[in-house]
Amino acid sequence: MRSAKRAKGRRRFRREERRRIRRRRKLRLKAALLGRSRGGQTSKVHLAADRRCRPLAFVLTAGQAADGPQFIPVLDKVRIHGPVGHDAELYKERNTVERLINKLKAWRGIATRYDKTPESYLAGLHLRASVIWIKDLTRMRAESRAGHRGT
């Protein structure tokens, strides 16, 4: 009789321990901004870009987060208050965000998210963004020098 009670107590203890472990794992994933999607554990980068495919702002969320609710936080980081009117010429350049994402993913660490914490992943995004800005600014400076020589 005692051994049956002990066995039942051990089973209950193991079940509670498994629940605690699952709960801790969920909290760790939430803290790391990792979420579930069809591809497994993922995170999502919401960003704003200018016309030259240069990054202006990043917001990192869990993978299952929708894009719509993150629109305002991204605009707040760029300091734009609300959507602007529709411009047909500007709409033709809507692929600038996709081109920027391709530039960011040229770094394997960003494309695969090797970083464990969201802070280090965002730091990598900001580092890559800095490199993109520096390359573009040096290219613009070289073009302006070449234009001055031609005149």
PDB file of C-alpha atoms in Angstrom:
ATOM      1  CA  MET A   1       0.000   0.000   0.000  1.00  0.00           C
ATOM      2  CA  ARG A   2       2.777   2.412   0.929  1.00  0.00           C
ATOM      3  CA  SER A   3       4.715   1.644  -2.256  1.00  0.00           C
ATOM      4  CA  ALA A   4       1.609   2.394  -4.361  1.00  0.00           C
ATOM      5  CA  LYS A   5       1.213   5.767  -2.631  1.00  0.00           C
ATOM      6  CA  ARG A   6       4.907   6.500  -3.140  1.00  0.00           C
ATOM      7  CA  ALA A   7       4.697   5.611  -6.819  1.00  0.00           C
ATOM      8  CA  LYS A   8       1.633   7.820  -7.239  1.00  0.00           C
ATOM      9  CA  GLY A   9       3.422  10.670  -5.430  1.00  0.00           C
ATOM     10  CA  ARG A  10       6.494  10.263  -7.670  1.00  0.00           C
ATOM     11  CA  ARG A  11       4.330  10.337 -10.820  1.00  0.00           C
ATOM     12  CA  ARG A  12       2.617  13.503  -9.622  1.00  0.00           C
ATOM     13  CA  PHE A  13       5.984  15.080  -8.799  1.00  0.00           C
ATOM     14  CA  ARG A  14       7.360  14.221 -12.282  1.00  0.00           C
ATOM     15  CA  ARG A  15       4.235  15.580 -13.955  1.00  0.00           C
ATOM     16  CA  GLU A  16       4.516  18.859 -12.008  1.00  0.00           C
ATOM     17  CA  GLU A  17       8.226  19.058 -12.820  1.00  0.00           C
ATOM     18  CA  ARG A  18       7.500  18.625 -16.545  1.00  0.00           C
ATOM     19  CA  ARG A  19       4.910  21.426 -16.328  1.00  0.00           C
ATOM     20  CA  ARG A  20       7.444  23.720 -14.649  1.00  0.00           C
ATOM     21  CA  ILE A  21      10.014  22.949 -17.308  1.00  0.00           C
ATOM     22  CA  ARG A  22       7.497  23.675 -20.113  1.00  0.00           C
ATOM     23  CA  ARG A  23       6.492  26.917 -18.419  1.00  0.00           C
ATOM     24  CA  ARG A  24      10.140  27.997 -18.054  1.00  0.00           C
ATOM     25  CA  ARG A  25      10.826  27.139 -21.709  1.00  0.00           C
ATOM     26  CA  LYS A  26       7.848  29.249 -22.837  1.00  0.00           C
ATOM     27  CA  LEU A  27       9.032  32.176 -20.728  1.00  0.00           C
ATOM     28  CA  ARG A  28      12.561  31.885 -22.144  1.00  0.00           C
ATOM     29  CA  LEU A  29      11.206  31.893 -25.706  1.00  0.00           C
ATOM     30  CA  LYS A  30       9.018  34.892 -24.940  1.00  0.00           C
ATOM     31  CA  ALA A  31      11.962  36.771 -23.418  1.00  0.00           C
ATOM     32  CA  ALA A  32      14.105  35.945 -26.476  1.00  0.00           C
ATOM     33  CA  LEU A  33      11.322  37.214 -28.776  1.00  0.00           C
ATOM     34  CA  LEU A  34      11.067  33.791 -30.369  1.00  0.00           C
ATOM     35  CA  GLY A  35       7.632  32.628 -31.386  1.00  0.00           C
ATOM     36  CA  ARG A  36       6.038  29.699 -33.104  1.00  0.00           C
ATOM     37  CA  SER A  37       5.229  29.735 -36.796  1.00  0.00           C
ATOM     38  CA  ARG A  38       5.046  27.104 -39.513  1.00  0.00           C
ATOM     39  CA  GLY A  39       8.822  27.029 -39.853  1.00  0.00           C
ATOM     40  CA  GLY A  40       9.456  26.513 -36.144  1.00  0.00           C
ATOM     41  CA  GLN A  41      10.792  29.049 -33.681  1.00  0.00           C
ATOM     42  CA  THR A  42      11.236  32.394 -35.388  1.00  0.00           C
ATOM     43  CA  SER A  43      11.406  36.106 -34.806  1.00  0.00           C
ATOM     44  CA  LYS A  44      10.264  38.884 -37.099  1.00  0.00           C
ATOM     45  CA  VAL A  45      11.958  42.174 -37.948  1.00  0.00           C
ATOM     46  CA  HIS A  46       9.635  45.073 -38.746  1.00  0.00           C
ATOM     47  CA  LEU A  47      11.466  47.970 -40.364  1.00  0.00           C
ATOM     48  CA  ALA A  48      11.240  51.244 -42.226  1.00  0.00           C
ATOM     49  CA  ALA A  49      13.482  52.184 -45.152  1.00  0.00           C
ATOM     50  CA  ASP A  50      14.090  55.302 -47.196  1.00  0.00           C
ATOM     51  CA  ARG A  51      14.044  55.471 -51.002  1.00  0.00           C
ATOM     52  CA  ARG A  52      17.690  54.429 -51.243  1.00  0.00           C
ATOM     53  CA  CYS A  53      17.062  51.157 -49.329  1.00  0.00           C
ATOM     54  CA  ARG A  54      18.708  52.437 -46.168  1.00  0.00           C
ATOM     55  CA  PRO A  55      17.244  51.337 -42.820  1.00  0.00           C
ATOM     56  CA  LEU A  56      15.578  53.942 -40.633  1.00  0.00           C
ATOM     57  CA  ALA A  57      14.062  51.918 -37.760  1.00  0.00           C
ATOM     58  CA  PHE A  58      13.792  48.332 -36.477  1.00  0.00           C
ATOM     59  CA  VAL A  59      11.228  46.623 -34.250  1.00  0.00           C
ATOM     60  CA  LEU A  60      11.821  42.987 -33.292  1.00  0.00           C
ATOM     61  CA  THR A  61       8.867  40.728 -32.364  1.00  0.00           C
ATOM     62  CA  ALA A  62       8.085  37.041 -31.982  1.00  0.00           C
ATOM     63  CA  GLY A  63       7.535  35.131 -35.219  1.00  0.00           C
ATOM     64  CA  GLN A  64       3.766  34.797 -34.945  1.00  0.00           C
ATOM     65  CA  ALA A  65       3.240  38.547 -34.442  1.00  0.00           C
ATOM     66  CA  ALA A  66       1.232  40.281 -37.147  1.00  0.00           C
ATOM     67  CA  ASP A  67       2.695  43.130 -39.184  1.00  0.00           C
ATOM     68  CA  GLY A  68      -0.219  45.554 -38.795  1.00  0.00           C
ATOM     69  CA  PRO A  69       0.064  46.269 -35.053  1.00  0.00           C
ATOM     70  CA  GLN A  70       3.789  47.012 -35.459  1.00  0.00           C
ATOM     71  CA  PHE A  71       3.218  49.748 -38.056  1.00  0.00           C
ATOM     72  CA  ILE A  72       2.749  52.510 -35.495  1.00  0.00           C
ATOM     73  CA  PRO A  73       5.776  51.542 -33.309  1.00  0.00           C
ATOM     74  CA  VAL A  74       7.998  51.580 -36.415  1.00  0.00           C
ATOM     75  CA  LEU A  75       6.651  54.985 -37.443  1.00  0.00           C
ATOM     76  CA  ASP A  76       7.173  56.273 -33.891  1.00  0.00           C
ATOM     77  CA  LYS A  77      10.837  55.317 -34.096  1.00  0.00           C
ATOM     78  CA  VAL A  78      11.143  57.277 -37.341  1.00  0.00           C
ATOM     79  CA  ARG A  79       9.209  60.154 -35.759  1.00  0.00           C
ATOM     80  CA  ILE A  80       6.386  60.148 -38.302  1.00  0.00           C
ATOM     81  CA  HIS A  81       2.985  60.731 -36.750  1.00  0.00           C
ATOM     82  CA  GLY A  82       0.479  58.688 -38.710  1.00  0.00           C
ATOM     83  CA  PRO A  83       0.375  57.498 -42.301  1.00  0.00           C
ATOM     84  CA  VAL A  84       0.986  59.950 -45.121  1.00  0.00           C
ATOM     85  CA  GLY A  85      -1.239  60.348 -48.184  1.00  0.00           C
ATOM     86  CA  HIS A  86      -1.032  58.056 -51.192  1.00  0.00           C
ATOM     87  CA  ASP A  87       1.583  59.029 -53.775  1.00  0.00           C
ATOM     88  CA  ALA A  88       1.528  57.040 -57.038  1.00  0.00           C
ATOM     89  CA  GLU A  89       5.231  57.638 -57.773  1.00  0.00           C
ATOM     90  CA  LEU A  90       6.208  56.638 -54.260  1.00  0.00           C
ATOM     91  CA  TYR A  91       4.052  53.517 -54.487  1.00  0.00           C
ATOM     92  CA  LYS A  92       6.167  52.335 -57.435  1.00  0.00           C
ATOM     93  CA  GLU A  93       9.131  52.196 -55.062  1.00  0.00           C
ATOM     94  CA  ARG A  94       7.406  49.917 -52.529  1.00  0.00           C
ATOM     95  CA  ASN A  95       9.979  47.172 -53.073  1.00  0.00           C
ATOM     96  CA  THR A  96      12.651  49.185 -51.247  1.00  0.00           C
ATOM     97  CA  VAL A  97      11.857  47.380 -47.994  1.00  0.00           C
ATOM     98  CA  GLU A  98      12.268  43.981 -49.677  1.00  0.00           C
ATOM     99  CA  ARG A  99      15.580  45.085 -51.201  1.00  0.00           C
ATOM    100  CA  LEU A 100      16.736  46.312 -47.777  1.00  0.00           C
ATOM    101  CA  ILE A 101      15.832  42.965 -46.196  1.00  0.00           C
ATOM    102  CA  ASN A 102      17.937  41.225 -48.860  1.00  0.00           C
ATOM    103  CA  LYS A 103      20.858  43.526 -48.026  1.00  0.00           C
ATOM    104  CA  LEU A 104      20.466  42.766 -44.324  1.00  0.00           C
ATOM    105  CA  LYS A 105      20.305  39.024 -44.936  1.00  0.00           C
ATOM    106  CA  ALA A 106      23.600  39.145 -46.804  1.00  0.00           C
ATOM    107  CA  TRP A 107      25.076  38.674 -43.335  1.00  0.00           C
ATOM    108  CA  ARG A 108      24.544  35.056 -42.387  1.00  0.00           C
ATOM    109  CA  GLY A 109      24.136  35.791 -38.680  1.00  0.00           C
ATOM    110  CA  ILE A 110      21.129  37.988 -39.426  1.00  0.00           C
ATOM    111  CA  ALA A 111      19.619  35.631 -41.985  1.00  0.00           C
ATOM    112  CA  THR A 112      19.753  32.659 -39.602  1.00  0.00           C
ATOM    113  CA  ARG A 113      19.541  34.418 -36.215  1.00  0.00           C
ATOM    114  CA  TYR A 114      22.400  32.690 -34.428  1.00  0.00           C
ATOM    115  CA  ASP A 115      22.156  35.175 -31.552  1.00  0.00           C
ATOM    116  CA  LYS A 116      20.467  33.912 -28.430  1.00  0.00           C
ATOM    117  CA  THR A 117      19.201  37.211 -27.042  1.00  0.00           C
ATOM    118  CA  PRO A 118      17.105  39.845 -28.790  1.00  0.00           C
ATOM    119  CA  GLU A 119      19.572  42.528 -27.685  1.00  0.00           C
ATOM    120  CA  SER A 120      22.511  40.910 -29.500  1.00  0.00           C
ATOM    121  CA  TYR A 121      20.356  40.246 -32.593  1.00  0.00           C
ATOM    122  CA  LEU A 122      19.236  43.891 -32.686  1.00  0.00           C
ATOM    123  CA  ALA A 123      22.869  44.932 -32.214  1.00  0.00           C
ATOM    124  CA  GLY A 124      23.766  42.874 -35.291  1.00  0.00           C
ATOM    125  CA  LEU A 125      20.928  44.498 -37.227  1.00  0.00           C
ATOM    126  CA  HIS A 126      22.140  47.952 -36.220  1.00  0.00           C
ATOM    127  CA  LEU A 127      25.730  47.066 -37.127  1.00  0.00           C
ATOM    128  CA  ARG A 128      24.662  45.843 -40.564  1.00  0.00           C
ATOM    129  CA  ALA A 129      22.506  48.965 -40.988  1.00  0.00           C
ATOM    130  CA  SER A 130      25.548  51.125 -40.180  1.00  0.00           C
ATOM    131  CA  VAL A 131      27.587  49.342 -42.838  1.00  0.00           C
ATOM    132  CA  ILE A 132      24.801  49.874 -45.400  1.00  0.00           C
ATOM    133  CA  TRP A 133      24.634  53.601 -44.534  1.00  0.00           C
ATOM    134  CA  ILE A 134      28.425  54.019 -44.694  1.00  0.00           C
ATOM    135  CA  LYS A 135      28.664  52.269 -48.075  1.00  0.00           C
ATOM    136  CA  ASP A 136      25.862  54.403 -49.478  1.00  0.00           C
ATOM    137  CA  LEU A 137      27.296  57.662 -48.139  1.00  0.00           C
ATOM    138  CA  THR A 138      30.791  56.905 -49.495  1.00  0.00           C
ATOM    139  CA  ARG A 139      29.240  55.984 -52.866  1.00  0.00           C
ATOM    140  CA  MET A 140      27.297  59.275 -52.897  1.00  0.00           C
ATOM    141  CA  ARG A 141      30.448  61.213 -52.030  1.00  0.00           C
ATOM    142  CA  ALA A 142      32.412  59.511 -54.818  1.00  0.00           C
ATOM    143  CA  GLU A 143      29.611  60.268 -57.294  1.00  0.00           C
ATOM    144  CA  SER A 144      29.528  63.918 -56.276  1.00  0.00           C
ATOM    145  CA  ARG A 145      33.320  64.196 -56.698  1.00  0.00           C
ATOM    146  CA  ALA A 146      33.099  62.625 -60.153  1.00  0.00           C
ATOM    147  CA  GLY A 147      30.331  65.094 -61.064  1.00  0.00           C
ATOM    148  CA  HIS A 148      32.465  68.073 -59.999  1.00  0.00           C
ATOM    149  CA  ARG A 149      35.405  66.893 -62.121  1.00  0.00           C
ATOM    150  CA  GLY A 150      33.217  66.606 -65.205  1.00  0.00           C
ATOM    151  CA  THR A 151      32.116  70.268 -65.031  1.00  0.00           C
TER     152      THR A 151
END
